[in-house]
Tab-separated table of C-alpha atoms and ligand atoms in Angstrom:
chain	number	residue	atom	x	y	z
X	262	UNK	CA	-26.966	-13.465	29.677
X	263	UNK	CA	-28.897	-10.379	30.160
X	264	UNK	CA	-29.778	-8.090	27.127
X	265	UNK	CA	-28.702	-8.311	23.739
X	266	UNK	CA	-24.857	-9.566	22.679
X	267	UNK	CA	-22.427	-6.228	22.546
X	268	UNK	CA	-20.002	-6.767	19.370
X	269	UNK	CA	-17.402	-4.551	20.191
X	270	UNK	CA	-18.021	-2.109	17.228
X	271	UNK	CA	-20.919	-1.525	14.658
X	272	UNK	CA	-22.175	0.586	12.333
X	273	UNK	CA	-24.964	3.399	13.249
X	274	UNK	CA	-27.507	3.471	10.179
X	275	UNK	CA	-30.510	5.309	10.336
X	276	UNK	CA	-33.411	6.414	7.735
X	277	UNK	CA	-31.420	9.696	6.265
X	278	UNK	CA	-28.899	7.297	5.289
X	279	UNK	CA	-31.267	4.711	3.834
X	280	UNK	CA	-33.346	7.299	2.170
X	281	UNK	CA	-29.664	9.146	0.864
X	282	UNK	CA	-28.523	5.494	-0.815
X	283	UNK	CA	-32.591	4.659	-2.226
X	284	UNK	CA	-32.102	8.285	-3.780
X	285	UNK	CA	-28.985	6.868	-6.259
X	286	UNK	CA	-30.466	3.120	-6.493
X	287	UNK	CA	-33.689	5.272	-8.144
X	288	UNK	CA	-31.073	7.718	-10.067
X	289	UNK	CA	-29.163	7.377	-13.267
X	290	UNK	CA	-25.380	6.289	-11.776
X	291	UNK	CA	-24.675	3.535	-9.945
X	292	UNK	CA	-20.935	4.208	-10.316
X	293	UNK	CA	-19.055	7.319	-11.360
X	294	UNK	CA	-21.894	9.638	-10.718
X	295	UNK	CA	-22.046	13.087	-8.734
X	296	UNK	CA	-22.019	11.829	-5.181
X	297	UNK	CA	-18.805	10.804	-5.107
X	298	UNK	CA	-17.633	14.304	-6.136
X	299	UNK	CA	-19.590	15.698	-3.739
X	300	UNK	CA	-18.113	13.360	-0.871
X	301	UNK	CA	-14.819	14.227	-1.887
X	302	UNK	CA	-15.292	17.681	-1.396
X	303	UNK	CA	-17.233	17.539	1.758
X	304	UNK	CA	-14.647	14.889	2.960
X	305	UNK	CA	-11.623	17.558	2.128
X	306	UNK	CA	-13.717	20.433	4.023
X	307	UNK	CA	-14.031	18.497	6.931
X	308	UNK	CA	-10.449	17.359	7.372
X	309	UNK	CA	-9.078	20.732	5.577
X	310	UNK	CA	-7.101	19.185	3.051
X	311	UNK	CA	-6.694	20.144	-0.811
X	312	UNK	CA	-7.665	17.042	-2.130
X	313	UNK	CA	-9.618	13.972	-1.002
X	314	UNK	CA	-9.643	11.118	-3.940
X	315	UNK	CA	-11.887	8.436	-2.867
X	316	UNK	CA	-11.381	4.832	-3.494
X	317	UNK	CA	-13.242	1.129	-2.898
X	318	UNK	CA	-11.777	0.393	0.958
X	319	UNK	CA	-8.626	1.568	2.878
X	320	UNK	CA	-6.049	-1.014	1.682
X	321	UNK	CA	-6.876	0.214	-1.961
X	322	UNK	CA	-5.949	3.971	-0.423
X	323	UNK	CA	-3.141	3.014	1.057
X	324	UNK	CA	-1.591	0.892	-2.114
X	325	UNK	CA	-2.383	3.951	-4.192
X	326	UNK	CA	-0.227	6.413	-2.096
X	327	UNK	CA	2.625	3.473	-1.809
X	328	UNK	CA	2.203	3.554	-5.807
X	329	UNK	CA	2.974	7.440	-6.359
X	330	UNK	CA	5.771	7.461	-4.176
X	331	UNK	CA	7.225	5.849	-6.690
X	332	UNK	CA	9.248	3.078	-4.458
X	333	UNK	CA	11.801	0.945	-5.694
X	334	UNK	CA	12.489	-2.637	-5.075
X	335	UNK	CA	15.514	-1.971	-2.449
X	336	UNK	CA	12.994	0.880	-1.061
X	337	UNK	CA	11.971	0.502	2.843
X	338	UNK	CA	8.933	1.893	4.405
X	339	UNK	CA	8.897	1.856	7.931
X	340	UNK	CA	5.409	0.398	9.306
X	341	UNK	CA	4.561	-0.233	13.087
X	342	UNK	CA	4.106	-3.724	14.086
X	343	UNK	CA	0.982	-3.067	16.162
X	344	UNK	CA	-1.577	-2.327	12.947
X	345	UNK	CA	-3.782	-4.038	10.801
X	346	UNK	CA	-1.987	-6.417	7.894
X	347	UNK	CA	-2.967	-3.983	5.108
X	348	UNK	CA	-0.447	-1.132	6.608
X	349	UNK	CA	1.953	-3.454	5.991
X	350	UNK	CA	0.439	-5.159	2.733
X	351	UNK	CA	0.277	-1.834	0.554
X	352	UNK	CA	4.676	-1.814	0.676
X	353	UNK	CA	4.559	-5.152	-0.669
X	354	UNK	CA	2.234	-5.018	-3.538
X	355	UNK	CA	4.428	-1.836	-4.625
X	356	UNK	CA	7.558	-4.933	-4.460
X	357	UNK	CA	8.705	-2.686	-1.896
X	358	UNK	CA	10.095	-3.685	1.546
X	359	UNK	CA	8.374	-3.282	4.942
X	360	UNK	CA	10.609	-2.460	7.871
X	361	UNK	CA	8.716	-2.779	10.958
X	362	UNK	CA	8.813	-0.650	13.962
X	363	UNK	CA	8.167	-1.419	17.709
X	364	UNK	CA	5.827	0.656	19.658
X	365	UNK	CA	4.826	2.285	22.897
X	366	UNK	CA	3.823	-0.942	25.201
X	367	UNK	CA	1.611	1.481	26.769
X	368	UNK	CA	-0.449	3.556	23.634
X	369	UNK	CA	0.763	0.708	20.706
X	370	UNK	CA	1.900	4.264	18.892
X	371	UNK	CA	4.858	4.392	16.785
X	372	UNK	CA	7.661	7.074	18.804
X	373	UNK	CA	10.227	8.869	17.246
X	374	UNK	CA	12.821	6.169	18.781
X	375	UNK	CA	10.888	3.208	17.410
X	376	UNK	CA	11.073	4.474	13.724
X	377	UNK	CA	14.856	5.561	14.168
X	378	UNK	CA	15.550	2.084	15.312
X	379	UNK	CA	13.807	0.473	12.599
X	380	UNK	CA	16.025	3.015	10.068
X	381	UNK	CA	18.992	0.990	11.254
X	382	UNK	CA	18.358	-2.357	10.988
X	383	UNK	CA	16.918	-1.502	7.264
X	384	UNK	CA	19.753	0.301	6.519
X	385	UNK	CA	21.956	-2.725	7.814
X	386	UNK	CA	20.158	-4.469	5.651
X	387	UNK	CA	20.754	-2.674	2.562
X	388	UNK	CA	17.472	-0.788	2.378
X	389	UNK	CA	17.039	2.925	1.545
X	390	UNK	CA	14.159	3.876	3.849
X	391	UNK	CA	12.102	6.063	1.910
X	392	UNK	CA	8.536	6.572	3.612
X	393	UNK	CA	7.192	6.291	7.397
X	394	UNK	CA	3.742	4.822	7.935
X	395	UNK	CA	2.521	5.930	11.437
X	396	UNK	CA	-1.104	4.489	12.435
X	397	UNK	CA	-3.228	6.267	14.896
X	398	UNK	CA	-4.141	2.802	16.368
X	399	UNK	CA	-7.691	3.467	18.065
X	400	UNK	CA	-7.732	6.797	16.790
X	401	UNK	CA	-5.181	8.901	18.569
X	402	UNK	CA	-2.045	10.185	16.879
X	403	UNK	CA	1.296	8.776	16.372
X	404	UNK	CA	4.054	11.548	17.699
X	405	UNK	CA	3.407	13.401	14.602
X	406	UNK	CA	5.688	16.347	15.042
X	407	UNK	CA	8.570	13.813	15.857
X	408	UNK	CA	8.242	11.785	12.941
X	409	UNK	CA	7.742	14.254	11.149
X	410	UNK	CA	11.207	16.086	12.678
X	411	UNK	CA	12.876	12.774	11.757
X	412	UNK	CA	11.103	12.448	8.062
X	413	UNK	CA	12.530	15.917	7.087
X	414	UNK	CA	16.449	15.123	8.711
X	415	UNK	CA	16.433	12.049	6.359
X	416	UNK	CA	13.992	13.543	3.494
X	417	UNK	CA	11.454	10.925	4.198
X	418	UNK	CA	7.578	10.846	3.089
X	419	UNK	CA	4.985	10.412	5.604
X	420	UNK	CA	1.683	8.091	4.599
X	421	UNK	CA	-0.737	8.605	7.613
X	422	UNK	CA	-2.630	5.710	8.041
X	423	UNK	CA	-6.076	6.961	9.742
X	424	UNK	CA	-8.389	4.067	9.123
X	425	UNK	CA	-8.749	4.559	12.907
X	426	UNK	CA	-9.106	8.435	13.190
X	427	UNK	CA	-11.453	10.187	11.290
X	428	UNK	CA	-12.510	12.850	13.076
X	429	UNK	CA	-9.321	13.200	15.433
X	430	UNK	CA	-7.977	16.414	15.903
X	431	UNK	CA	-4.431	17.181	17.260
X	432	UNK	CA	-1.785	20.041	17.781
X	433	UNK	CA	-1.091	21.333	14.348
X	434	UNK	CA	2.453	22.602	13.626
X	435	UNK	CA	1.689	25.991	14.127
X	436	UNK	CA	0.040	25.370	17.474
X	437	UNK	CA	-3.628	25.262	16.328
X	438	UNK	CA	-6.387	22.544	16.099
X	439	UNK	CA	-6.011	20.695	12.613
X	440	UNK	CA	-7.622	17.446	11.691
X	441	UNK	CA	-5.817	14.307	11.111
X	442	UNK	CA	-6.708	14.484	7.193
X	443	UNK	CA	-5.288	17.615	6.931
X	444	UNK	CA	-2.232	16.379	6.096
X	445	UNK	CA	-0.471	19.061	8.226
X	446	UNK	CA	2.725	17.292	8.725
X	447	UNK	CA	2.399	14.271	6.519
X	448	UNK	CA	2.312	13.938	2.521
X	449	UNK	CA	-0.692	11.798	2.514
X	450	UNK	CA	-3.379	9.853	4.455
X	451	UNK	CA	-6.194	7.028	4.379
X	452	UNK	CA	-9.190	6.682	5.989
X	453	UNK	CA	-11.432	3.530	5.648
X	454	UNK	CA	-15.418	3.677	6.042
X	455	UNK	CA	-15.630	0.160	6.427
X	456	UNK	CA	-18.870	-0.673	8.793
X	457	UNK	CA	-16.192	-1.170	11.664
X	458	UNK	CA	-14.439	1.881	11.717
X	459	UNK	CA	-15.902	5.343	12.955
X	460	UNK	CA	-18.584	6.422	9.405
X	461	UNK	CA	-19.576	3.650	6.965
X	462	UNK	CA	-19.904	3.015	3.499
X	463	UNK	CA	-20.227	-0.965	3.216
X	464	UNK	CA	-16.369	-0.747	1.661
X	465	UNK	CA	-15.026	2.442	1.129
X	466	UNK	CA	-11.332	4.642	1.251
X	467	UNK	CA	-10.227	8.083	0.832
X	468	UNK	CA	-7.106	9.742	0.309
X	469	UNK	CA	-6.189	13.020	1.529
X	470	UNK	CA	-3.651	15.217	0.155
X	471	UNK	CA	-2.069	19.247	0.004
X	472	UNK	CA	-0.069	17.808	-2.992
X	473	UNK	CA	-1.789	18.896	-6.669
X	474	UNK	CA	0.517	16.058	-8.258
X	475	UNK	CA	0.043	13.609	-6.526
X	476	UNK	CA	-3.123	13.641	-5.905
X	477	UNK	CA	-3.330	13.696	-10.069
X	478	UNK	CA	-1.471	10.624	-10.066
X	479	UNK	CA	-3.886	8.809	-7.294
X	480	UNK	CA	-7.169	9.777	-9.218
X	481	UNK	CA	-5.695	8.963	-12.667
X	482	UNK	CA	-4.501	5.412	-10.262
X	483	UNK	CA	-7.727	4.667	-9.178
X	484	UNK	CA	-9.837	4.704	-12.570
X	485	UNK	CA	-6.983	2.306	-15.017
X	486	UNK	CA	-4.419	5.300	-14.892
X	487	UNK	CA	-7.056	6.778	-17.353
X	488	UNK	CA	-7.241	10.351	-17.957
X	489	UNK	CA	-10.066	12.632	-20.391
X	490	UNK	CA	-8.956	16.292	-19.424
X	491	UNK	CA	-7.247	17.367	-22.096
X	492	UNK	CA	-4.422	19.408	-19.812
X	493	UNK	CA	-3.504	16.297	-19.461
X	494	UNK	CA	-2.935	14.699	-22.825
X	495	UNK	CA	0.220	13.852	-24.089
X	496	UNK	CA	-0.213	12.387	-27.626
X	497	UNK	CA	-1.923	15.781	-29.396
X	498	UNK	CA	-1.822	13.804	-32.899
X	499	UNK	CA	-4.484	11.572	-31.463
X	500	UNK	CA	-6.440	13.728	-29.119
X	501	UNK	CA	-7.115	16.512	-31.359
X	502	UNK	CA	-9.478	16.428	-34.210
X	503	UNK	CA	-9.035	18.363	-37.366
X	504	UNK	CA	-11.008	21.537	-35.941
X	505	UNK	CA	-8.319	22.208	-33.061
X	506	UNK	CA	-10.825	20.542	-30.567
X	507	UNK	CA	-10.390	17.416	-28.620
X	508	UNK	CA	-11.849	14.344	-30.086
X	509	UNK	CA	-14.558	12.908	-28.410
X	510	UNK	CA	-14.220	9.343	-26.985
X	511	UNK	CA	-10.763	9.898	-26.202
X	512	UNK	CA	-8.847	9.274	-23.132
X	513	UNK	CA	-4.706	8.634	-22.904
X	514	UNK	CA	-3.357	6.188	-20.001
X	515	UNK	CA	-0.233	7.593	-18.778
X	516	UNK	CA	0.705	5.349	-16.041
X	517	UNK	CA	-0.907	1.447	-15.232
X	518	UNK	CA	-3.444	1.991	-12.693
X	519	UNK	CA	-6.405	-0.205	-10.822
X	520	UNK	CA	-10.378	-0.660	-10.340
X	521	UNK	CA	-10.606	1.290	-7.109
X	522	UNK	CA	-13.197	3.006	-7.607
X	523	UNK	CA	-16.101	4.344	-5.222
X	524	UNK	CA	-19.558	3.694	-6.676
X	525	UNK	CA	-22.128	6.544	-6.136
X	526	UNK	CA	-24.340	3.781	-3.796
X	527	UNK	CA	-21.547	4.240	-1.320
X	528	UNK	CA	-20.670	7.582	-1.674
X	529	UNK	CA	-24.253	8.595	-0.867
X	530	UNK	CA	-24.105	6.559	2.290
X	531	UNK	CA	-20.375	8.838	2.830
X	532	UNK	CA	-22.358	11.914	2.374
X	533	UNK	CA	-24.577	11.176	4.617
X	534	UNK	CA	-22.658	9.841	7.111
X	535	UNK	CA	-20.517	12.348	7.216
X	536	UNK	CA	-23.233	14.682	8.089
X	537	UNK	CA	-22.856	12.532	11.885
X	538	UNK	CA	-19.072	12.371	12.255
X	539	UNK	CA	-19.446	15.051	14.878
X	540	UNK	CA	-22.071	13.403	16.807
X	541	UNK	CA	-20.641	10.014	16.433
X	542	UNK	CA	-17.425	11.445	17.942
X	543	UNK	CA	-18.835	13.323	21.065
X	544	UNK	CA	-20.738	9.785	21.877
X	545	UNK	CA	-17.625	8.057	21.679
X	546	UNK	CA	-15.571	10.735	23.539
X	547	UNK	CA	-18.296	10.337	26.328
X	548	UNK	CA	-18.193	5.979	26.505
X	549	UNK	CA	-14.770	6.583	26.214
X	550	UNK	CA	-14.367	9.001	29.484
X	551	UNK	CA	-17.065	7.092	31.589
X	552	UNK	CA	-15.302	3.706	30.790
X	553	UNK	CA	-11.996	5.461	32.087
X	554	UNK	CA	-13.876	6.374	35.635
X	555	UNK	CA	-15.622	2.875	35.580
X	556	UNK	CA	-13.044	1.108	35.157
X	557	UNK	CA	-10.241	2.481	37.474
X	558	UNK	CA	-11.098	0.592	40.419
X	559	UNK	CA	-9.688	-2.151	38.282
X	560	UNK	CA	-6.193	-0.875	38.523
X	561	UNK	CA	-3.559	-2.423	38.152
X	562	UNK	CA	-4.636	-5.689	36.665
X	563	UNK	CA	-6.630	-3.560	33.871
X	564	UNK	CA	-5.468	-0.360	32.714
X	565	UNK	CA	-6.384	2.007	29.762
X	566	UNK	CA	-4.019	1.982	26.562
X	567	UNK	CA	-1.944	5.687	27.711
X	568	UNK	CA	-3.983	8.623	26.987
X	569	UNK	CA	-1.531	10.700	24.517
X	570	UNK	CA	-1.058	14.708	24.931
X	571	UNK	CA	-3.084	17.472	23.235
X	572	UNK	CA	-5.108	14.550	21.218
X	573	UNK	CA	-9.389	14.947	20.922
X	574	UNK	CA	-9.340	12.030	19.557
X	575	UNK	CA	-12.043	10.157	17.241
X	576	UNK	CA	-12.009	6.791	19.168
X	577	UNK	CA	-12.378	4.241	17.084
X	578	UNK	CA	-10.985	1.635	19.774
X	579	UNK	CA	-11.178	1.324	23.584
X	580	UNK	CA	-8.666	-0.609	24.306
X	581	UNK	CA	-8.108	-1.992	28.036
X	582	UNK	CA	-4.652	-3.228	28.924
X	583	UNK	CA	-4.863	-6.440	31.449
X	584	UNK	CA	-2.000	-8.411	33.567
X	585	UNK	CA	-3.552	-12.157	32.570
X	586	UNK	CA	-0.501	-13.374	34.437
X	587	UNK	CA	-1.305	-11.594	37.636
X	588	UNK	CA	-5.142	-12.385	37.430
X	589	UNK	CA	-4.152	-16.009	36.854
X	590	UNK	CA	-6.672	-16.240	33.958
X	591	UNK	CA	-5.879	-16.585	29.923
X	592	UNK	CA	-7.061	-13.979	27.507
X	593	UNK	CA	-9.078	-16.816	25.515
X	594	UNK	CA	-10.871	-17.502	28.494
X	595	UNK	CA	-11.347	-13.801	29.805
X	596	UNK	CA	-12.457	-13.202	26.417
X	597	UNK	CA	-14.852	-16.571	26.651
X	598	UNK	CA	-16.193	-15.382	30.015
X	599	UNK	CA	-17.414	-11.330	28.929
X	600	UNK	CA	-18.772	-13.549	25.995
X	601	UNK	CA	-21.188	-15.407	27.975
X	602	UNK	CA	-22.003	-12.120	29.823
X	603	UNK	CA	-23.199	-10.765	26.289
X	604	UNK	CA	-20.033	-8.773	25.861
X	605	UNK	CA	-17.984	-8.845	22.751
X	606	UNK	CA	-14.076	-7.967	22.967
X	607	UNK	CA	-11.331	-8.411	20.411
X	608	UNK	CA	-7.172	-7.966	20.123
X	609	UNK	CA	-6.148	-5.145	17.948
X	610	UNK	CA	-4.061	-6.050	16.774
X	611	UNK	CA	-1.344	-9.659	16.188
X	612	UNK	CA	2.065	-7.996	15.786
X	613	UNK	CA	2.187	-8.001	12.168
X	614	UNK	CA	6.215	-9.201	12.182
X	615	UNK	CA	5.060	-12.435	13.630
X	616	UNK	CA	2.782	-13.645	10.571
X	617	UNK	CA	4.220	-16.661	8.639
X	618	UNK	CA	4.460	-14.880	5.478
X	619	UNK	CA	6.626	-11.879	7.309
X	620	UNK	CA	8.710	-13.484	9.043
X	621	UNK	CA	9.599	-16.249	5.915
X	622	UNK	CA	10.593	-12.750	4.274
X	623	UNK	CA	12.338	-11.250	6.470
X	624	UNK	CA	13.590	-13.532	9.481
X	625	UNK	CA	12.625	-13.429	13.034
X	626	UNK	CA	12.440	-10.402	14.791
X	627	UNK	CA	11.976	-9.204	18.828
X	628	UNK	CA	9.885	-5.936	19.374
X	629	UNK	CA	9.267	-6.343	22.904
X	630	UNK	CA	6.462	-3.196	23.238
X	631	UNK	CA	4.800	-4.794	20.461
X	632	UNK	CA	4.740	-7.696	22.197
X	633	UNK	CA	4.110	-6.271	25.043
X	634	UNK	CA	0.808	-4.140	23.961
X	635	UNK	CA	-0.181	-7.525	22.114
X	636	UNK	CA	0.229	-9.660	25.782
X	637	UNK	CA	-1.946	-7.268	27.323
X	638	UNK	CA	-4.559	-5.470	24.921
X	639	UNK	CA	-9.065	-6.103	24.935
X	640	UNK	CA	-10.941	-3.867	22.610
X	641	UNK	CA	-14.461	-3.502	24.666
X	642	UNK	CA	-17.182	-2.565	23.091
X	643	UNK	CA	-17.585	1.299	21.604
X	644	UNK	CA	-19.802	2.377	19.158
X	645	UNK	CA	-22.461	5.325	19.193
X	646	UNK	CA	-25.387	3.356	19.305
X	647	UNK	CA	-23.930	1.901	22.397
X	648	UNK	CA	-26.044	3.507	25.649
X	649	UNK	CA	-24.772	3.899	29.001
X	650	UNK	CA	-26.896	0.800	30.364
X	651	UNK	CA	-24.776	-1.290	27.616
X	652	UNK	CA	-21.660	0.386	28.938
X	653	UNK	CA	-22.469	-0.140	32.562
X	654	UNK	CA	-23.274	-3.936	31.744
X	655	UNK	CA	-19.470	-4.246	30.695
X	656	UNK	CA	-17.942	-2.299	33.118
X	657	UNK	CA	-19.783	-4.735	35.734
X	658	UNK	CA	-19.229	-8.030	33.545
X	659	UNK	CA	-15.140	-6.781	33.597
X	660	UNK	CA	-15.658	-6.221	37.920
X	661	UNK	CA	-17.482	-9.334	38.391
X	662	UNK	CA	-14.216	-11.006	36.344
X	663	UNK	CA	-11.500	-9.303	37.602
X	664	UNK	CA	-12.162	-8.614	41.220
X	665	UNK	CA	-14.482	-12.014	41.713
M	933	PLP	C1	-9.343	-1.368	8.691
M	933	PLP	C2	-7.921	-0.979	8.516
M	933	PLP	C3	-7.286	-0.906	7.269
M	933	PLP	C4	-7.943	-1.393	6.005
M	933	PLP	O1	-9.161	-0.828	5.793
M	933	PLP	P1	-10.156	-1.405	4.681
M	933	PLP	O2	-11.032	-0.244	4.366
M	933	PLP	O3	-10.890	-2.537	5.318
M	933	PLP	O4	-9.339	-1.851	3.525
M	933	PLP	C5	-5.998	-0.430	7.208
M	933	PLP	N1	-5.335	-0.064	8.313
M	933	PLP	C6	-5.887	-0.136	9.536
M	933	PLP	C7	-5.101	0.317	10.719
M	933	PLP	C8	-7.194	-0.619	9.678
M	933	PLP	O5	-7.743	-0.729	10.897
């Protein structure tokens, strides 16, 4: 092994961001101080959203949106197969019912056809599909202005899930540049700053939203469905004190909610790291290009997961697709092999159909691009602390490999 072991993603921490969480450890809030109001609003700037509600980690997020939409036990949200369990997860703690899409074997993107052909077999099942659920698996987009073509024919919501994508920017509806965040064609998304994904913050969620109401409802959600501003207050007996004014200690809870709060420690670390999301996604963008002309002498046995249109996208994921049939080795031991080169990979992601506890649910179930994406895919490592002699050190452990 030469050089250090390449995980195929970490976190980038440097001083500003140890000196930014020292600042609250030596402050008066741990929790519910000012930096997560001040995250919030630099989150919503960045993405160009109304409202960003923050939250302890991306499952939390997306739970909270499945909440407000307010789904009912016979309700159906359709979820790609090819994501991470909590996509999935979030439908079921509402007692709601997942219907799960195929994808593009290709991108592992949810299409138009895959979530119209998931509509029917809920529908034959008795479901009222309320909700899509697209994931930008790796950080580009799901065929936004498709699903969101087919969300409007059948008065669907759309719940972006972005853990992968902050800082991706596609083709807004009116032809310009938006930000997935901006919740230009959806009702509401989630990021996750977990240390994996593109910014840190140990844990850490956000929801994005145009909607005034609904984002009420998720910040009420995320603090016990507690609310103490007065426009809100229902019971005027027992807010209001004898002068006309609002009494003091009180609150009202309107609706049950959760713990899923931020604390200040992490929203700090947010702040700050949002201050890099630009320069983590230019390094990124340029591993990402110079593993694409590395690696295409290894064509056709390894491929690139399918570039998708008019996408500058945040990679979270590089994701190679390889023929282990045609190079007449296993993934386990392809995977063994880069390891003892000093190269991490990992699969991103199990179909999420195929877990025990989905398909005792619901049945067994063929999506043959899911299963095709899953045959095929290797994350390799990208991160932006990654240099090019790292990335040239997998490009030749993959060569050495694949063309002996
Ligand atoms: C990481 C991830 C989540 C969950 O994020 P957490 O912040 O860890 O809860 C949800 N969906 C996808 C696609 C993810 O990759």
């Amino acid at each position: 092994m030469t050089g250090r072991f390449l995980p195929y993603g970490r976190q980038w921490i440097d001083e500003a961001d140890i000196a930014a969480v020292e600042q609250v450890l030596r402050g008066d809030w741990l929790t519910q101080g000012p930096s997560i109001g001040w995250f919030e609003r630099r989150f919503a700037e960045t993405v160009g959203a109304r409202h960003a509600i923050a939250c302890s980690n991306a499952t939390a997020a997306l739970h909270l949106c499945m909440l407000v939409l307010g789904l009912e036990p016979d309700d159906a949200v359709v979820v790609p197969s090819i994501t991470f369990l909590a996509t999935a997860n979030a439908v079921r703690y509402v007692g709601a019912q997942v219907v799960f899409a195929d994808v593009d074997p290709d991108s592992g993107l949810m299409r138009r056809q895959d979530a119209e052909d998931a509509i029917r077999r809920a529908e034959a099942r008795g479901w009222r599909v309320r909700a899509l659920a697209p994931v930008h698996l790796g950080g580009q987009t799901a065929d936004m202005a498709g699903l969101c073509a087919l969300a409007r024919e059948r008065g669907l919501a759309i719940v972006e899930d972005a853990a992968h994508a902050v800082g991706t920017h596609l083709t807004g509806s009116d032809g310009q540049r938006v930000a997935v965040g901006a919740c230009d064609r959806s009702d509401l998304t989630c990021f996750s700053f977990h240390p994996v994904k593109t910014m840190a913050t140990g844990e850490g969620g956000m929801v994005t939203t145009n909607d005034d109401a609904l984002a009420r409802r998720i910040r009420a959600a995320v603090s016990h469905g507690m609310t103490r501003d007065p426009a809100e207050f229902s019971d005027l007996a027992a807010a209001t004190a004898a002068d006309g004014q609002p009494n003091p200690w009180y609150y009202e809870m309107g609706d049950l909610g959760f713990n899923y709060r931020m604390t200040d420690i992490q929203a700090a670390l947010g702040l700050s790291q949002l201050s890099k999301l630009d320069a983590f996604v230019r390094t990124r963008q340029t591993l990402v290009d110079a593993y694409d002309r590395a690696l295409a002498p290894l064509s056709p046995v390894l491929r690139p997961a399918a570039k998708v249109p008019a996408v500058s996208a945040g990679w979270h994921l590089y994701v190679a697709l390889i023929d282990f049939t045609a190079l007449g080795m296993d993934r386990a031991a392809f995977m063994g092999a880069l390891r003892k080169q000093g190269v991490g990979s990992q699969v991103h992601y199990i179909p999420v159909h195929t877990q025990p506890y989905y398909r005792r649910l619901y049945g067994e179930l063929v999506l043959p691009g899911a299963q095709a994406w899953y045959d095929r895919c290797l994350s390799l490592p990208l991160y932006p602390a990654m240099s090019m002699v790292d990335h040239d050190r997998v490009v030749a452990a993959l060569t050495r490999l694949i063309k002996g």
